[in-house]
Coordinates of C-alpha atoms and ligand atoms in Angstrom, one line a residue:
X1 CA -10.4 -30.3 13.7
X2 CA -7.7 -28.0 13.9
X3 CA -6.9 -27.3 18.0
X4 CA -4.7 -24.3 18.3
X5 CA -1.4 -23.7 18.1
X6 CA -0.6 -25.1 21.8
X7 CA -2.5 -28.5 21.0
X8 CA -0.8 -28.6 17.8
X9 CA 2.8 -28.3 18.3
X10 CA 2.5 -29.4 22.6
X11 CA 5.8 -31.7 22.3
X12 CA 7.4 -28.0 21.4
X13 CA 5.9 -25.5 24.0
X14 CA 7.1 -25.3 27.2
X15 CA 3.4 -25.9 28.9
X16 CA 2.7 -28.6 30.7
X17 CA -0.1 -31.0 31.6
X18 CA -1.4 -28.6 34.1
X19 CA -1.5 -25.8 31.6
X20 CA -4.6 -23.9 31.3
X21 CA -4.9 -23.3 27.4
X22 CA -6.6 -20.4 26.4
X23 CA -6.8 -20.4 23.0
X24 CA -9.4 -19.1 20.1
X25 CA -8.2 -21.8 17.5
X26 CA -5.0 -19.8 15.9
X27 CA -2.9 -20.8 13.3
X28 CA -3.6 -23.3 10.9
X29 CA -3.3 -20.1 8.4
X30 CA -3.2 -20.5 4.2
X31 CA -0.4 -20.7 2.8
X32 CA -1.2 -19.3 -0.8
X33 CA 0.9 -19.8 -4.0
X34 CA 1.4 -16.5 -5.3
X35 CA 1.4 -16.9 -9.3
X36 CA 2.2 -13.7 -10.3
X37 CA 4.6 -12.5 -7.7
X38 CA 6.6 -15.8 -8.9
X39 CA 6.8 -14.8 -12.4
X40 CA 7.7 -11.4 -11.5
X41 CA 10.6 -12.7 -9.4
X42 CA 11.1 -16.0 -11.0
X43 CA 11.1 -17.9 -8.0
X44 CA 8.7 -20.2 -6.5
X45 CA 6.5 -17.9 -3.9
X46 CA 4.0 -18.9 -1.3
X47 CA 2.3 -16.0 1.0
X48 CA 1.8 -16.9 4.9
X49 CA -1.5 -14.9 4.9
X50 CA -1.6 -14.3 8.9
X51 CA -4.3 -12.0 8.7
X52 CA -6.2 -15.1 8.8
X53 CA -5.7 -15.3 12.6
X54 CA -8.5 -14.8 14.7
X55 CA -7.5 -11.1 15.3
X56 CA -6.2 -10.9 11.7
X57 CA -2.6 -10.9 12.7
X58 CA 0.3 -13.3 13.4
X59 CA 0.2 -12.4 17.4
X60 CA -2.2 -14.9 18.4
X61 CA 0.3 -17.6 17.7
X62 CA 2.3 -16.1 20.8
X63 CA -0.6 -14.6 22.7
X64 CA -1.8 -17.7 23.1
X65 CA 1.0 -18.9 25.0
X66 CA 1.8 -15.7 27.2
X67 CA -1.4 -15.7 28.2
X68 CA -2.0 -19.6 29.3
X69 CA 1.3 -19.4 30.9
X70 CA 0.4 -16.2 32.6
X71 CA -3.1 -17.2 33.8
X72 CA -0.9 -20.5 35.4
X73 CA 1.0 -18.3 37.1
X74 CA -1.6 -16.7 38.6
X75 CA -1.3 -13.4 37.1
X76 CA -4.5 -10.9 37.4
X77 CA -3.6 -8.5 35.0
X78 CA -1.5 -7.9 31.6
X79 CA -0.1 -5.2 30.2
X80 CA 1.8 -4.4 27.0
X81 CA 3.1 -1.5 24.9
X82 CA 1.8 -2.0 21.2
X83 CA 1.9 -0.3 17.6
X84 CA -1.5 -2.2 17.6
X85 CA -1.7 -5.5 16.7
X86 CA -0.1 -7.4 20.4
X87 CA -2.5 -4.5 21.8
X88 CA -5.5 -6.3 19.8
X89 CA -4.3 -9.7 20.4
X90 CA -3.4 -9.2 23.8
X91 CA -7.2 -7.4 25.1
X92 CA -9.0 -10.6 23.3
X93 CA -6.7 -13.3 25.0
X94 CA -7.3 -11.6 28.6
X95 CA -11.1 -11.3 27.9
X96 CA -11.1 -15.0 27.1
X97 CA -9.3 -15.8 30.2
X98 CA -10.9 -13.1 32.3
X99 CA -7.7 -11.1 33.2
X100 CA -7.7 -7.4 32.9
X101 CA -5.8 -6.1 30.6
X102 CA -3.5 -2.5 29.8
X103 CA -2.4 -1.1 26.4
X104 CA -0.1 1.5 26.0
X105 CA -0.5 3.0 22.4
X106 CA 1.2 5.8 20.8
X107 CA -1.0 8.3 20.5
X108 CA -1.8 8.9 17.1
X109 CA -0.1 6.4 15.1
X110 CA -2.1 3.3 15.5
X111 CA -4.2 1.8 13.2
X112 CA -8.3 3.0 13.6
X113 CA -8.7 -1.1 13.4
X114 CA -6.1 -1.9 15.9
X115 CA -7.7 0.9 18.2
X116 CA -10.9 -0.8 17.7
X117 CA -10.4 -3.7 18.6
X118 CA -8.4 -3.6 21.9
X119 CA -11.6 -1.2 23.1
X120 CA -13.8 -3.6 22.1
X121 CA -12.4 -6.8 23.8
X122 CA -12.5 -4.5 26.4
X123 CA -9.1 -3.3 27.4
X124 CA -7.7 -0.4 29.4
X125 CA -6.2 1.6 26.4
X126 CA -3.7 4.9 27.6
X127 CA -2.5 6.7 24.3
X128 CA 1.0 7.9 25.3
X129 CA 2.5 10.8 24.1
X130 CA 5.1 9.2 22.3
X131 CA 6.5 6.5 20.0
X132 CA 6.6 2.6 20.6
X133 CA 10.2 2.7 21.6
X134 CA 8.9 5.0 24.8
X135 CA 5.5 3.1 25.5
X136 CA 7.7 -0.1 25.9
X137 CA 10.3 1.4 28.0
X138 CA 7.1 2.8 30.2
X139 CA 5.3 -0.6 29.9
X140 CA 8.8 -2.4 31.4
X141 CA 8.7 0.3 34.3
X142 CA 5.2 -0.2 35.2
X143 CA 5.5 -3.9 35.6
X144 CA 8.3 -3.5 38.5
X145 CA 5.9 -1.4 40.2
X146 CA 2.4 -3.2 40.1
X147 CA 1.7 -6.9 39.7
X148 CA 1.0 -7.2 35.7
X149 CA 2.5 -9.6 33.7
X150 CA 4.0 -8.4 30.1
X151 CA 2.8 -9.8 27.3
X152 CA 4.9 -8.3 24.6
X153 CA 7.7 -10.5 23.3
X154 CA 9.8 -9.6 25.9
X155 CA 8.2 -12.3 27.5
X156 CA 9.9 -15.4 26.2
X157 CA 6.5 -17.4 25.8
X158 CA 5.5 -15.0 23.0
X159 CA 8.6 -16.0 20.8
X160 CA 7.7 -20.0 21.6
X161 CA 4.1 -19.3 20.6
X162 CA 5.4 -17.1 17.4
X163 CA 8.0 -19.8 16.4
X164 CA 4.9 -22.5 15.4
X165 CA 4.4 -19.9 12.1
X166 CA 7.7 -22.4 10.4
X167 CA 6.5 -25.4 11.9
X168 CA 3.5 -25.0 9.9
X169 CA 5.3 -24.1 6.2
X170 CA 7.1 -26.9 7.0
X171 CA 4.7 -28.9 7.8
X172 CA 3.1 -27.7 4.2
X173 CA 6.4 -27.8 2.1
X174 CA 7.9 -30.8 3.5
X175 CA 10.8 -29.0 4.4
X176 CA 12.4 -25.3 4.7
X177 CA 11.9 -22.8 1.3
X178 CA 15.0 -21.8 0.3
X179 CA 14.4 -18.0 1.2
X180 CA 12.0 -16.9 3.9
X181 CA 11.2 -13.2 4.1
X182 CA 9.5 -11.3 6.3
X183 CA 8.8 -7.8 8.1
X184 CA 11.0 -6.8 10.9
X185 CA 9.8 -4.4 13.9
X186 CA 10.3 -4.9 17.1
X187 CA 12.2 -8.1 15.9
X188 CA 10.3 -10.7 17.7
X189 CA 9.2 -12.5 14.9
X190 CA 12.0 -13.0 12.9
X191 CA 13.7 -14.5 16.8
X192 CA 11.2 -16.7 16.9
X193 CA 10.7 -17.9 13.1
X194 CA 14.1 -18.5 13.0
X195 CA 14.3 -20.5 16.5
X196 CA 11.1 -22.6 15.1
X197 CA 13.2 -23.7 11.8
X198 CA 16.1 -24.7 14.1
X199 CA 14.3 -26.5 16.1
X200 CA 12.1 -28.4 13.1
X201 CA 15.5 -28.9 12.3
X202 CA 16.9 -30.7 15.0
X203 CA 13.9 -32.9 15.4
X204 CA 14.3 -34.1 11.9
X205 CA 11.6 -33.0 10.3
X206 CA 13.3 -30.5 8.0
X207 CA 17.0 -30.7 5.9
X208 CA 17.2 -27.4 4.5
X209 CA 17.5 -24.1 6.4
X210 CA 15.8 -20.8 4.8
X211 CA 18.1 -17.9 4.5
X212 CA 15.7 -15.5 6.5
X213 CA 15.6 -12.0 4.9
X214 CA 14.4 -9.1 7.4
X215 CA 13.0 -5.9 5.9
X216 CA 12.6 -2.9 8.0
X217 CA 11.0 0.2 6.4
X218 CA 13.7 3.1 5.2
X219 CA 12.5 5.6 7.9
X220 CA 12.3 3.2 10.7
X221 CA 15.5 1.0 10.0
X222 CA 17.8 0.4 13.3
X223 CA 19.1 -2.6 12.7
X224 CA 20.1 -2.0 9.0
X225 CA 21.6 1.5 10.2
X226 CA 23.7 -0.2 13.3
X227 CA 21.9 2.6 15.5
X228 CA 18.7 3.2 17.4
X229 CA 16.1 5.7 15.6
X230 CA 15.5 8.5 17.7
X231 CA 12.1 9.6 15.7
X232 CA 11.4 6.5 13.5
X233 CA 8.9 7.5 10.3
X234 CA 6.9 4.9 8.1
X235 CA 3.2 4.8 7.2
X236 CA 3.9 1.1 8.3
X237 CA 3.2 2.4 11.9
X238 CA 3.1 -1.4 12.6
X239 CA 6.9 -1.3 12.3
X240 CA 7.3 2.6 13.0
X241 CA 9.8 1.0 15.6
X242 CA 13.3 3.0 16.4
X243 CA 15.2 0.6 19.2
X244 CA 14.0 -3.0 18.7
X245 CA 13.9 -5.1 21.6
X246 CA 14.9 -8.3 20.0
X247 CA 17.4 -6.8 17.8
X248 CA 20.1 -9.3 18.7
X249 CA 17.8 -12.2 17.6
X250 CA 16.9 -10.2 14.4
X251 CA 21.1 -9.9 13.8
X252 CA 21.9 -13.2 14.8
X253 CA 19.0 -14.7 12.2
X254 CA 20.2 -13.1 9.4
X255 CA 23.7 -13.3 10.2
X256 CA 23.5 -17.8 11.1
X257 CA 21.6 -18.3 8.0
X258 CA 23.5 -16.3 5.7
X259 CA 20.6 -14.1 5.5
X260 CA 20.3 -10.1 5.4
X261 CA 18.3 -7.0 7.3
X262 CA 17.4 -4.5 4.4
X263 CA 15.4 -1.4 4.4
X264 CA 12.9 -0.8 1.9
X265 CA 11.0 2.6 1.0
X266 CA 7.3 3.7 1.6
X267 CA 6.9 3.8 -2.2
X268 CA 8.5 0.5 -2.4
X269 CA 6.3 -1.1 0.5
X270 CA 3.1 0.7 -1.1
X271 CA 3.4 -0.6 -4.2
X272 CA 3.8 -4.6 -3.2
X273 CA 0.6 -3.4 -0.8
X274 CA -1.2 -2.6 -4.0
X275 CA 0.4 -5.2 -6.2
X276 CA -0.6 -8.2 -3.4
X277 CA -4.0 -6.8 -3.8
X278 CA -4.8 -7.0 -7.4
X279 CA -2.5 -9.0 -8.6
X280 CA -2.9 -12.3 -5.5
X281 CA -6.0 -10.7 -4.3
X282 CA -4.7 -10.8 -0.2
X283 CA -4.8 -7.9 1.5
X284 CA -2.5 -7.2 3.8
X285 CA -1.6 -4.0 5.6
X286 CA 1.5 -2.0 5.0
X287 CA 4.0 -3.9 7.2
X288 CA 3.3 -6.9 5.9
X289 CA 3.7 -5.8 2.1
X290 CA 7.3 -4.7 3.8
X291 CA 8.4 -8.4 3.0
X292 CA 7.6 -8.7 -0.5
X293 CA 8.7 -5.3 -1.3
X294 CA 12.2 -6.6 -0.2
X295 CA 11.9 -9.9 -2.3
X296 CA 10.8 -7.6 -5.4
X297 CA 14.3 -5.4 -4.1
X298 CA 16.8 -8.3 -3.3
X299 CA 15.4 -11.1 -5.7
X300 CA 15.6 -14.4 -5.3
X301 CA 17.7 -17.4 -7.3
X302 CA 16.0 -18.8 -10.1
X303 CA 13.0 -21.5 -9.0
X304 CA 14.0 -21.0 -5.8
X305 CA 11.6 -21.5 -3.1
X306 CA 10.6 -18.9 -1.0
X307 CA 8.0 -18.0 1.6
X308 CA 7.0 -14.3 2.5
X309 CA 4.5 -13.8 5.6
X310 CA 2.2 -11.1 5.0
X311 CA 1.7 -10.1 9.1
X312 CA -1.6 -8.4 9.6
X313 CA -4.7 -8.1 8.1
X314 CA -5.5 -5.2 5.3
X315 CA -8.6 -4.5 7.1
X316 CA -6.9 -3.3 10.2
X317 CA -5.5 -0.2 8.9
X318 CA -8.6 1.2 6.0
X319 CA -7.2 4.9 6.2
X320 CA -3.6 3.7 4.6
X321 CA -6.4 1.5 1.6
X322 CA -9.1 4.8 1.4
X323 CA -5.6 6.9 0.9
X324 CA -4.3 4.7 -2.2
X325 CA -7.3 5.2 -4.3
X326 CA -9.8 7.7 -5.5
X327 CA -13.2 7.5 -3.4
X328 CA -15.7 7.3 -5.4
X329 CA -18.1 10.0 -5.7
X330 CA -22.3 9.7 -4.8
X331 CA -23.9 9.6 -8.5
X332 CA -28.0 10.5 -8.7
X333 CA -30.1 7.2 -8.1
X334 CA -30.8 6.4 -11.9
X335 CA -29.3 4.3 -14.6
X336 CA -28.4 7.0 -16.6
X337 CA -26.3 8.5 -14.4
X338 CA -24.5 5.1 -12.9
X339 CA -23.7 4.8 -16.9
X340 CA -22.1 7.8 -17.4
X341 CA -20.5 7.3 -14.5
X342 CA -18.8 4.6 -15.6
X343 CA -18.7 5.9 -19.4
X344 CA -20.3 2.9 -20.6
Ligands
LIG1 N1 3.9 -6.8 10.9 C1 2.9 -6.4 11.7 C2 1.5 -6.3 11.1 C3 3.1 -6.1 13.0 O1 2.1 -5.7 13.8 C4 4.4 -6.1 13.5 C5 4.7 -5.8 14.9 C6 5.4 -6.6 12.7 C7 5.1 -6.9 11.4 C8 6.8 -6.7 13.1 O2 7.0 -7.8 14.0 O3 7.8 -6.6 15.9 O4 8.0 -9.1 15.8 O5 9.4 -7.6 14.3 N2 3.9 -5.2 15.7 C9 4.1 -5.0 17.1 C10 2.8 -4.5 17.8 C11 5.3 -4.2 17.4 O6 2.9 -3.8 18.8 O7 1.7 -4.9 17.3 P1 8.1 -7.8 15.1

């Protein structure tokens, strides 16, 4: 049986025998050939579906570790600023290790699902006035003041826990894709995928590096700009992010394995969104469609191998999905009029 991503990959976490693991069985997540996306790029493409995760996105694989190293520690209480998903991860890790828990949320740019979910798991949720960039910078003042460890990625242990997401397509592929592509907010991710291929690498279980390709959506694109984003815009609010906190990792990445940071459009992240859904039947929220609208933008070499993560869970955001279709209307409760609503 699978064990979590600490059990997993132990030999390359830094926990030790006196850890106390809190886990809900992350990771382990499919990762799907994507038949159609490969013809239309003419490469071969598999999707990281991380929605899969027990809070439907790829945070677990770092919450897991924040918060067993946190509960070691002897920590009472986290806290973290969130565009939702670490705020959903974060209040179901403390619940299962019986720490308290604090979210700061921009007000009125999170997902309903995202909301849901951290009030659910039963967190203390304060919609801020104010982007991510601004919750962060809060969250980072708050923890000098009162005893609360932070649990975004910030806190090194989340990039370690994040980092087992290329252990396990490696572990799949036998060794690196040739491309790997994937969204870029706050940057984290990108750090830590990047530092797990390395390290896979060193230990000899993997000869070829990926060239990692970050996307960052068009309004909300820092690190592609060379400048912070004063009022960052996307209906990706998962990576409606204007000063990234890992931005040197994100650069550094890119830059070590002759990679790129690119921006793609709304219209461009929409339409993968919409194209992963009824073409490769995953749904993933915006963000995550963020990485193959950049494949479909930058291409790939021909057969290459490439690997795209899709982040979060469709589910999480259903007003961005209600928005891209009609709604359909209530029909009289008769089989005349379902047919003629159908024009059969
Ligand atoms: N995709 C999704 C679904 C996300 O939630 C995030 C980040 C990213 C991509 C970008 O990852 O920040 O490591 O570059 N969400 C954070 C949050 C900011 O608060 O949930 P990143």
């Amino acid at each position: 049986m699978w064990r979590g991503v600490i059990e997993e990959y132990r030999d390359y976490l830094p926990v030790g025998a006196k850890t106390p693991v809190v886990t809900l069985l992350e990771g382990n997540t499919p990762l799907l050939p994507a038949p159609r996306l490969s013809e239309r790029v003419g490469a071969r493409v598999w999707l990281k579906v991380e929605g899969a995760n027990p809070t439907g996105s790829f945070k677990d694989r770092g919450m897991t570790v924040a918060i067993s190293k946190a509960v070691e520690d002897g920590a009472k209480a986290v806290v973290c600023g969130s565009t939702g998903n670490t705020s959903a991860s974060a209040a179901a890790y403390a619940a299962r290790a019986g720490l308290a828990c604090v979210v700061l949320i921009p007000d009125g740019y999170i997902a309903l699902g995202k909301l849901a979910q951290a009030l659910v798991h039963g967190a203390r949720v304060v919609q801020v006035r104010a982007n991510f960039d601004r919750a962060l910078a809060l969250v980072r003042e708050l923890a000098e003041k009162e005893p609360v460890t932070v649990v975004n990625s910030i806190n090194p242990y989340r990039i370690e826990g994040q980092k087992s997401g290329a252990f396990e397509v490696v572990d799949v592929l036998g060794d690196g894709p040739d491309v790997h592509c994937m969204p870029v907010g706050n940057a984290g991710n990108i750090t830590a995928y990047w530092k797990g291929y390395r390290e896979y690498q060193d230990a000899g279980k993997l000869k070829r590096l990926p060239r990692m390709m970050g996307f960052q959506a068009a309004g909300a694109a820092p690190i592609v700009l060379g400048h912070p984003v004063e009022k960052p815009e996307t209906i990706a609010t998962a990576i409606r992010i204007g000063k990234p906190a890992s931005w040197y990792g994100a650069s550094a990445a890119a830059a070590e394995s002759g990679g790129m940071i690119e921006a793609v459009t709304d219209d461009a992240i929409l339409e993968a969104y919409r194209f992963l859904a009824k073409e490769e039947s995953v749904f993933c929220e915006p963000a995550s469609a963020a990485s193959v609208a950049g494949l479909v933008k930058v291409g790939a070499p021909p057969g290459a191998r490439v690997v795209c993560v899709l982040t979060g869970h469709g589910l999480k955001d259903p007003d961005v999905a209600i928005g891209q279709i009609a709604v359909p209307r209530a029909v009289d409760a008769d089989l005349a009029a379902v047919m003629e609503e159908l024009a059969l």
